[in-house]
Short mmCIF file of C-alpha atoms and ligand atoms in Angstrom, two decimals:
data_model
loop_
_atom_site.label_atom_id
_atom_site.label_comp_id
_atom_site.label_asym_id
_atom_site.label_seq_id
_atom_site.Cartn_x
_atom_site.Cartn_y
_atom_site.Cartn_z
CA MET A 1 91.03 107.54 137.12
CA GLN A 2 87.22 107.62 137.33
CA LYS A 3 85.65 104.16 137.31
CA GLU A 4 83.52 103.36 134.26
CA LYS A 5 79.75 103.18 134.76
CA ILE A 6 77.90 101.97 131.69
CA LEU A 7 74.28 102.43 130.58
CA VAL A 8 72.96 99.98 127.96
CA ILE A 9 69.83 101.35 126.25
CA GLY A 10 67.77 98.64 124.53
CA ALA A 11 69.22 95.94 126.82
CA SER A 12 66.24 93.58 126.40
CA GLY A 13 66.81 93.20 122.65
CA GLN A 14 68.68 90.64 120.56
CA ILE A 15 72.11 92.27 121.02
CA GLY A 16 71.39 94.04 124.30
CA VAL A 17 70.98 90.88 126.39
CA GLU A 18 74.32 89.37 125.34
CA LEU A 19 76.21 92.66 125.28
CA THR A 20 75.01 93.54 128.79
CA MET A 21 76.15 90.14 130.08
CA ALA A 22 79.55 90.54 128.39
CA LEU A 23 80.02 94.07 129.74
CA ARG A 24 79.06 92.93 133.24
CA LYS A 25 81.81 90.29 133.09
CA ILE A 26 84.38 92.96 132.25
CA TYR A 27 83.24 95.94 134.33
CA GLY A 28 81.40 94.21 137.20
CA ASN A 29 77.65 93.61 137.52
CA ALA A 30 76.93 96.78 139.50
CA ASN A 31 78.70 99.00 136.96
CA VAL A 32 76.54 98.07 133.98
CA VAL A 33 72.99 99.42 134.13
CA ALA A 34 70.57 97.68 131.75
CA SER A 35 67.62 99.75 130.47
CA ASP A 36 64.77 99.30 128.03
CA LEU A 37 61.22 100.33 127.26
CA ARG A 38 60.28 96.66 127.58
CA GLU A 39 60.49 94.69 130.78
CA GLN A 40 63.78 93.09 131.66
CA ASN A 41 64.78 90.00 129.69
CA PRO A 42 64.67 86.95 132.05
CA LEU A 43 68.32 86.17 131.23
CA LEU A 44 69.37 89.47 132.82
CA GLU A 45 67.25 89.13 135.95
CA GLY A 46 69.33 89.10 139.11
CA THR A 47 72.59 89.84 137.26
CA GLY A 48 72.71 93.61 137.84
CA PRO A 49 70.79 96.90 137.91
CA TYR A 50 67.86 97.51 135.55
CA VAL A 51 65.91 100.72 134.91
CA SER A 52 62.84 101.23 132.74
CA LEU A 53 63.72 104.00 130.31
CA ASP A 54 62.43 105.59 127.10
CA VAL A 55 65.34 106.98 125.08
CA MET A 56 62.90 109.48 123.50
CA ASN A 57 62.38 111.11 126.90
CA LYS A 58 65.55 113.21 126.99
CA GLU A 59 64.89 114.71 130.42
CA MET A 60 64.43 111.32 132.10
CA LEU A 61 67.46 109.95 130.27
CA HIS A 62 69.54 112.90 131.47
CA VAL A 63 68.32 112.39 135.04
CA GLN A 64 69.36 108.71 134.95
CA VAL A 65 72.77 109.56 133.50
CA ILE A 66 73.45 112.06 136.30
CA ARG A 67 71.89 109.95 139.08
CA GLN A 68 73.85 106.83 138.12
CA ASN A 69 77.13 108.67 137.29
CA ILE A 70 77.12 107.16 133.80
CA THR A 71 80.43 107.49 131.88
CA GLN A 72 79.60 105.37 128.80
CA VAL A 73 76.40 104.65 126.86
CA TYR A 74 75.72 101.74 124.50
CA LEU A 75 72.65 102.80 122.50
CA LEU A 76 70.89 99.78 120.99
CA ALA A 77 67.26 100.97 120.86
CA ALA A 78 66.12 101.14 117.23
CA ILE A 79 63.48 99.97 114.77
CA LEU A 80 65.00 97.55 112.27
CA SER A 81 64.58 97.25 108.50
CA ALA A 82 61.41 95.16 108.08
CA THR A 83 59.42 96.81 110.89
CA GLY A 84 60.69 100.20 109.73
CA GLU A 85 59.05 99.78 106.31
CA LYS A 86 55.69 99.26 108.05
CA ASN A 87 55.99 102.54 109.95
CA PRO A 88 58.65 104.77 108.38
CA GLY A 89 57.84 107.86 110.47
CA LEU A 90 58.17 105.99 113.75
CA ALA A 91 61.45 104.36 112.64
CA TRP A 92 62.94 107.70 111.60
CA ASN A 93 61.87 109.37 114.88
CA LEU A 94 63.24 106.68 117.19
CA ASN A 95 66.42 105.98 115.24
CA MET A 96 67.33 109.68 114.86
CA GLN A 97 65.97 111.36 118.00
CA GLY A 98 67.18 108.56 120.27
CA LEU A 99 70.71 109.01 118.93
CA LEU A 100 70.61 112.82 119.12
CA ASN A 101 69.39 112.66 122.73
CA VAL A 102 72.28 110.40 123.69
CA LEU A 103 74.91 112.42 121.79
CA ASP A 104 73.73 115.72 123.33
CA ILE A 105 73.81 114.31 126.87
CA ALA A 106 77.20 112.67 126.23
CA ARG A 107 78.58 116.07 125.18
CA GLU A 108 77.06 117.92 128.13
CA GLU A 109 78.15 115.34 130.71
CA LYS A 110 81.57 114.82 129.10
CA MET A 111 81.05 111.08 128.84
CA HIS A 112 84.11 108.95 128.12
CA LYS A 113 82.63 106.95 125.25
CA VAL A 114 79.43 106.21 123.33
CA TYR A 115 78.66 103.10 121.25
CA TRP A 116 76.00 103.20 118.53
CA PRO A 117 75.59 100.47 115.90
CA SER A 118 75.00 101.13 112.24
CA SER A 119 74.18 98.37 109.73
CA ILE A 120 74.97 96.98 106.29
CA ALA A 121 71.51 98.45 105.55
CA VAL A 122 73.24 101.78 104.79
CA PHE A 123 74.20 100.27 101.44
CA GLY A 124 71.77 100.30 98.53
CA PRO A 125 71.35 98.88 95.05
CA THR A 126 74.05 101.16 93.61
CA SER A 127 76.71 99.96 96.09
CA PRO A 128 79.02 97.11 94.94
CA ARG A 129 77.33 93.73 95.52
CA GLN A 130 80.52 91.81 96.31
CA ASN A 131 83.12 92.83 98.91
CA CYS A 132 81.38 96.14 99.43
CA PRO A 133 84.11 98.55 100.58
CA GLN A 134 84.22 100.91 103.56
CA GLN A 135 83.84 103.97 101.35
CA THR A 136 81.67 103.64 98.28
CA ILE A 137 78.41 104.81 96.72
CA ILE A 138 75.79 104.72 99.48
CA GLU A 139 72.15 105.20 98.42
CA PRO A 140 69.92 103.26 100.87
CA ILE A 141 66.31 102.54 99.89
CA THR A 142 64.84 101.71 103.32
CA VAL A 143 63.97 104.21 106.05
CA TYR A 144 66.14 102.11 108.37
CA GLY A 145 69.12 102.43 106.03
CA ILE A 146 68.55 106.16 105.61
CA SER A 147 68.39 106.62 109.39
CA LYS A 148 71.59 104.60 109.89
CA TYR A 149 73.47 106.58 107.25
CA ALA A 150 72.31 109.91 108.70
CA GLY A 151 73.19 108.60 112.18
CA GLU A 152 76.73 107.75 111.06
CA PHE A 153 77.25 111.37 110.05
CA TRP A 154 75.79 112.66 113.32
CA CYS A 155 78.34 110.49 115.16
CA ASN A 156 81.13 111.87 112.99
CA TYR A 157 79.86 115.41 113.56
CA PHE A 158 79.78 115.07 117.36
CA PHE A 159 83.31 113.63 117.32
CA GLN A 160 84.78 116.30 115.00
CA ARG A 161 82.93 119.27 116.49
CA PHE A 162 82.61 118.43 120.19
CA GLY A 163 85.17 115.64 120.74
CA VAL A 164 82.56 113.04 121.81
CA ASP A 165 84.35 109.66 121.53
CA VAL A 166 81.55 107.85 119.70
CA ARG A 167 82.35 104.58 117.94
CA SER A 168 80.31 102.44 115.57
CA ILE A 169 80.14 99.20 113.59
CA ARG A 170 78.00 98.40 110.55
CA TYR A 171 76.76 95.01 111.77
CA PRO A 172 75.68 92.39 109.23
CA GLY A 173 72.63 90.22 110.07
CA LEU A 174 73.20 88.76 113.53
CA ILE A 175 72.50 85.13 114.47
CA SER A 176 71.97 84.15 118.10
CA TYR A 177 70.22 81.58 120.28
CA LYS A 178 69.93 83.49 123.59
CA SER A 179 67.48 86.23 122.54
CA ALA A 180 65.13 86.60 119.59
CA PRO A 181 65.72 89.03 116.71
CA GLY A 182 63.48 92.09 116.47
CA GLY A 183 62.00 92.83 113.04
CA GLY A 184 64.90 92.61 110.59
CA THR A 185 65.25 91.23 107.05
CA THR A 186 67.98 88.82 108.17
CA ASP A 187 65.80 87.28 110.94
CA TYR A 188 65.15 84.19 108.80
CA ALA A 189 68.68 82.98 109.65
CA VAL A 190 67.63 82.68 113.33
CA GLU A 191 64.04 81.47 112.80
CA ILE A 192 65.28 78.61 110.58
CA PHE A 193 67.14 76.98 113.50
CA HIS A 194 64.14 77.14 115.84
CA ASP A 195 61.74 75.73 113.21
CA ALA A 196 64.24 73.06 112.14
CA MET A 197 64.42 71.88 115.75
CA SER A 198 60.66 72.01 116.45
CA ASP A 199 59.02 71.16 113.08
CA LYS A 200 61.84 69.90 110.85
CA SER A 201 60.63 72.41 108.26
CA TYR A 202 60.85 76.13 107.56
CA GLU A 203 59.14 78.45 105.07
CA CYS A 204 61.64 81.15 104.19
CA PHE A 205 60.53 84.71 103.36
CA LEU A 206 63.57 85.20 101.10
CA SER A 207 64.33 83.30 97.89
CA GLU A 208 66.84 80.46 97.95
CA ASP A 209 69.74 82.32 96.32
CA THR A 210 69.58 85.55 98.36
CA TYR A 211 73.12 85.94 99.66
CA LEU A 212 73.53 88.31 102.62
CA PRO A 213 76.36 89.24 105.01
CA MET A 214 75.84 87.62 108.43
CA MET A 215 77.68 87.22 111.73
CA TYR A 216 77.37 84.95 114.77
CA MET A 217 76.60 86.84 117.98
CA PRO A 218 79.82 85.89 119.84
CA ASP A 219 81.80 87.51 117.00
CA ALA A 220 79.55 90.61 117.08
CA ILE A 221 79.95 91.02 120.85
CA ARG A 222 83.72 90.59 120.58
CA ALA A 223 83.90 93.10 117.69
CA THR A 224 81.96 95.63 119.76
CA ILE A 225 84.15 95.25 122.82
CA GLU A 226 87.39 95.24 120.82
CA LEU A 227 86.34 98.44 119.03
CA MET A 228 85.37 100.11 122.31
CA GLU A 229 88.59 99.07 124.05
CA ALA A 230 90.92 100.10 121.20
CA PRO A 231 93.07 103.18 121.88
CA ALA A 232 91.33 106.29 120.47
CA ASP A 233 94.17 106.99 118.02
CA ARG A 234 93.49 103.62 116.30
CA ILE A 235 89.90 104.65 115.49
CA LYS A 236 90.28 106.44 112.18
CA VAL A 237 86.70 105.98 110.97
CA ARG A 238 84.24 108.08 112.98
CA THR A 239 81.20 107.29 110.86
CA SER A 240 81.01 103.48 111.18
CA TYR A 241 83.24 100.48 110.41
CA ASN A 242 82.42 97.67 107.96
CA VAL A 243 82.90 94.29 109.67
CA SER A 244 82.44 90.92 108.02
CA GLY A 245 81.65 87.47 109.40
CA MET A 246 80.24 85.15 106.73
CA SER A 247 77.93 85.29 103.70
CA PHE A 248 75.42 82.63 102.73
CA SER A 249 72.08 82.07 101.00
CA PRO A 250 68.96 80.41 102.49
CA LYS A 251 69.73 77.34 100.36
CA GLU A 252 73.24 77.08 101.82
CA ILE A 253 72.17 77.41 105.46
CA ALA A 254 69.41 74.83 104.87
CA ALA A 255 72.02 72.41 103.48
CA GLU A 256 74.20 73.02 106.54
CA ILE A 257 71.28 72.25 108.89
CA GLN A 258 70.47 69.09 106.90
CA LYS A 259 73.91 67.74 107.83
CA SER A 260 72.61 67.51 111.39
CA ILE A 261 68.85 67.12 110.77
CA PRO A 262 68.69 65.08 107.50
CA ASP A 263 64.88 65.22 107.16
CA PHE A 264 64.75 69.03 107.51
CA LYS A 265 62.69 70.53 104.66
CA MET A 266 62.91 74.10 103.39
CA SER A 267 60.32 75.92 101.28
CA TYR A 268 60.34 79.47 99.94
CA LYS A 269 57.69 82.17 99.92
CA PRO A 270 59.41 85.54 99.35
CA ASP A 271 57.53 88.58 100.69
CA TYR A 272 58.20 92.35 100.92
CA ARG A 273 61.51 91.65 102.68
CA GLN A 274 62.95 90.22 99.43
CA HIS A 275 63.07 93.73 97.96
CA ILE A 276 65.02 94.97 101.00
CA ALA A 277 67.47 92.04 100.87
CA ASP A 278 68.01 92.55 97.13
CA SER A 279 69.13 96.12 97.79
CA TRP A 280 71.94 95.08 100.16
CA PRO A 281 75.43 93.81 99.29
CA GLN A 282 76.09 90.07 99.36
CA SER A 283 79.48 90.40 101.05
CA ILE A 284 81.47 93.07 102.86
CA ASP A 285 85.10 94.22 102.66
CA ASP A 286 86.24 94.92 106.22
CA SER A 287 89.94 95.50 105.53
CA VAL A 288 89.85 98.95 107.20
CA ALA A 289 88.58 97.51 110.53
CA ARG A 290 91.20 94.77 110.26
CA SER A 291 94.09 97.19 109.84
CA ASP A 292 92.83 99.94 112.21
CA TRP A 293 91.93 97.89 115.31
CA GLY A 294 92.73 94.28 114.39
CA TRP A 295 89.26 92.85 113.68
CA LYS A 296 89.06 89.19 112.63
CA GLU A 297 85.98 86.94 112.70
CA GLU A 298 86.07 83.42 114.18
CA PHE A 299 82.82 81.75 113.09
CA SER A 300 82.19 80.27 109.63
CA LEU A 301 78.73 79.09 108.48
CA ALA A 302 79.59 75.50 109.50
CA ALA A 303 80.95 76.44 112.96
CA MET A 304 78.05 78.81 113.67
CA SER A 305 75.41 76.24 112.61
CA LYS A 306 76.92 73.54 114.79
CA ASP A 307 77.12 75.84 117.80
CA MET A 308 73.52 77.07 117.28
CA LEU A 309 72.13 73.53 117.09
CA ASP A 310 74.21 72.29 120.05
CA ASN A 311 72.99 75.16 122.22
CA LEU A 312 69.34 74.96 121.12
CA ARG A 313 69.37 71.20 121.87
CA GLN A 314 70.69 71.92 125.37
CA GLN A 315 67.97 74.54 125.92
CA LYS A 316 65.18 72.03 125.10
P1 NAD B 1 66.04 94.66 119.00
O1 NAD B 1 64.84 95.16 118.30
O2 NAD B 1 66.16 93.20 119.29
O3 NAD B 1 66.24 95.44 120.38
C1 NAD B 1 66.02 96.81 120.50
C2 NAD B 1 65.57 97.08 121.92
O4 NAD B 1 65.32 98.48 122.03
C3 NAD B 1 64.25 96.36 122.28
O5 NAD B 1 64.40 95.61 123.46
C4 NAD B 1 63.25 97.50 122.47
O6 NAD B 1 62.29 97.26 123.48
C5 NAD B 1 64.16 98.65 122.84
N1 NAD B 1 63.55 99.95 122.58
C6 NAD B 1 62.74 100.29 121.54
N2 NAD B 1 62.33 101.56 121.66
C7 NAD B 1 62.90 102.03 122.79
C8 NAD B 1 62.86 103.28 123.45
N3 NAD B 1 62.14 104.30 122.97
N4 NAD B 1 63.57 103.45 124.59
C9 NAD B 1 64.29 102.41 125.11
N5 NAD B 1 64.37 101.19 124.52
C10 NAD B 1 63.68 101.01 123.38
O7 NAD B 1 67.31 95.17 118.16
P2 NAD B 1 68.76 94.50 118.08
O8 NAD B 1 68.74 93.51 117.00
O9 NAD B 1 69.24 94.13 119.42
O10 NAD B 1 69.58 95.75 117.52
C11 NAD B 1 70.28 96.64 118.35
C12 NAD B 1 70.97 97.67 117.47
O11 NAD B 1 71.86 97.00 116.56
C13 NAD B 1 70.02 98.50 116.60
O12 NAD B 1 70.53 99.80 116.47
C14 NAD B 1 70.09 97.81 115.27
O13 NAD B 1 69.80 98.68 114.22
C15 NAD B 1 71.53 97.37 115.23
N6 NAD B 1 71.75 96.24 114.33
C16 NAD B 1 71.21 95.01 114.60
C17 NAD B 1 71.42 93.97 113.70
C18 NAD B 1 70.86 92.60 113.96
O14 NAD B 1 70.98 91.73 113.09
N7 NAD B 1 70.29 92.34 115.13
C19 NAD B 1 72.18 94.19 112.54
C20 NAD B 1 72.66 95.46 112.28
C21 NAD B 1 72.47 96.47 113.19
C1 AKB B 2 67.93 93.89 109.64
O1 AKB B 2 67.76 92.90 108.92
O2 AKB B 2 67.22 94.90 109.62
C2 AKB B 2 69.13 93.89 110.57
C3 AKB B 2 70.28 94.59 109.93
C4 AKB B 2 71.11 93.89 108.94
O3 AKB B 2 70.51 95.73 110.22
N1 AKB B 2 69.44 92.54 110.92
#
C-alpha cells in the first residue's frame, strides 16, 4: 500500500498548528508537510517540512502536490465570520476558490482523502436554537456561513460525482492555548483567558447571556482524526457532520474563571459580532456523528477552563 503523505494548508492558524503536530505524531514528521501564506508558526519550527503556499494559486498548489507525492490534503485556509463581514468578497473568493482548487487537484491526482472543515456558522436565525439537528432549515446570514454551506455541497458533489473521499465537520467555536484564533465571533472565549491572566479583567464583545456551541481544541483534533480514520462505509454524511462539545454564555465562562481567579472582573460592550452570534444556534445535536463514527466529547466547561488556566500559567 502507498504510504500516506499529507499536506496541511493553513498550518500556521489556530487549528493548523495543533492538527499538524497531531498528524506528525501519527504519520511521522517527514510525511506531514505544513504550508501557509504566513510564515511558519514557531511551534512547528524544526518539527517537519514547511512550504510557503497560496491556496489560490492552483498551478503552484498542483506542482507541490505532485512534487511531494501528496496523498491527503487538510484544507484549513479560510476567512472566518467576523473578518468575513468586513470584506465579504475576499472571504467568498478564498473560502470557495481555495476549496475548488483542492477538490479539482484531489480528483486529478486520485488523492486518498481530503479534509475540509465547515462550521456551525452554516446555521441561521431560522434554524432551531436548541439542539440544532444535522438536517434542518439552513439559512445563513454571514458570508462565511454562506461559503461554508456552499462548500459542504461542493464536497458532497465531488464525492458523489467523482468519488473524491472528502470528509468534513461543522466545528463549533474552538478554544485553545497554543495558537491564537483568527477573526471569529467565538474568539472571546480564548481572549478572556489571556486577559484574565494578564489584567484580571476582560471587556467582552458579546452580551452576557449569548450562549454558543464551543469545543476545546484537544476534542476538535481528536474528532478530526477519528473522522478521517473511520472506514469509508461509516461516513454517511458527505456534506458535513454536526459535532458538539459544550455550550456556555460569557457570564458562565466568567464565573468559571472566577473560581480560579476570584478578583477577575468581566464587562460587556457588544459590537457587530453580537448580530452574528445571535443568528447561530445555542447548542448542537450531534447524534448522527455519534452513531456513524462514534464521536463523543471529553471536555466540559469546567475541565476545559481548568486545563486552559493550568497551561497558560505554565507558559508564563
Ligand atoms: P485561522 O485564521 O487561525 O488560520 C487560517 C490559516 O490560513 C492562517 O494561518 C492563514 O495565514 C492561512 N491562509 C489564509 N489565506 C491563505 C491562502 N490564500 N493560502 C494559504 N494559507 C492561507 O483559522 P482556523 O481557526 O485555524 O480555522 C481553520 C478552518 O477551520 C477554517 O476553515 C475555519 O473556517 C474552520 N473553523 C474554525 C473554527 C474555529 O473556532 N477556529 C470553527 C469552525 C470552523
Ligand atoms: C467563528 O466564530 O467564525 C468560528 C466559527 C464558529 O466558525 N469560530
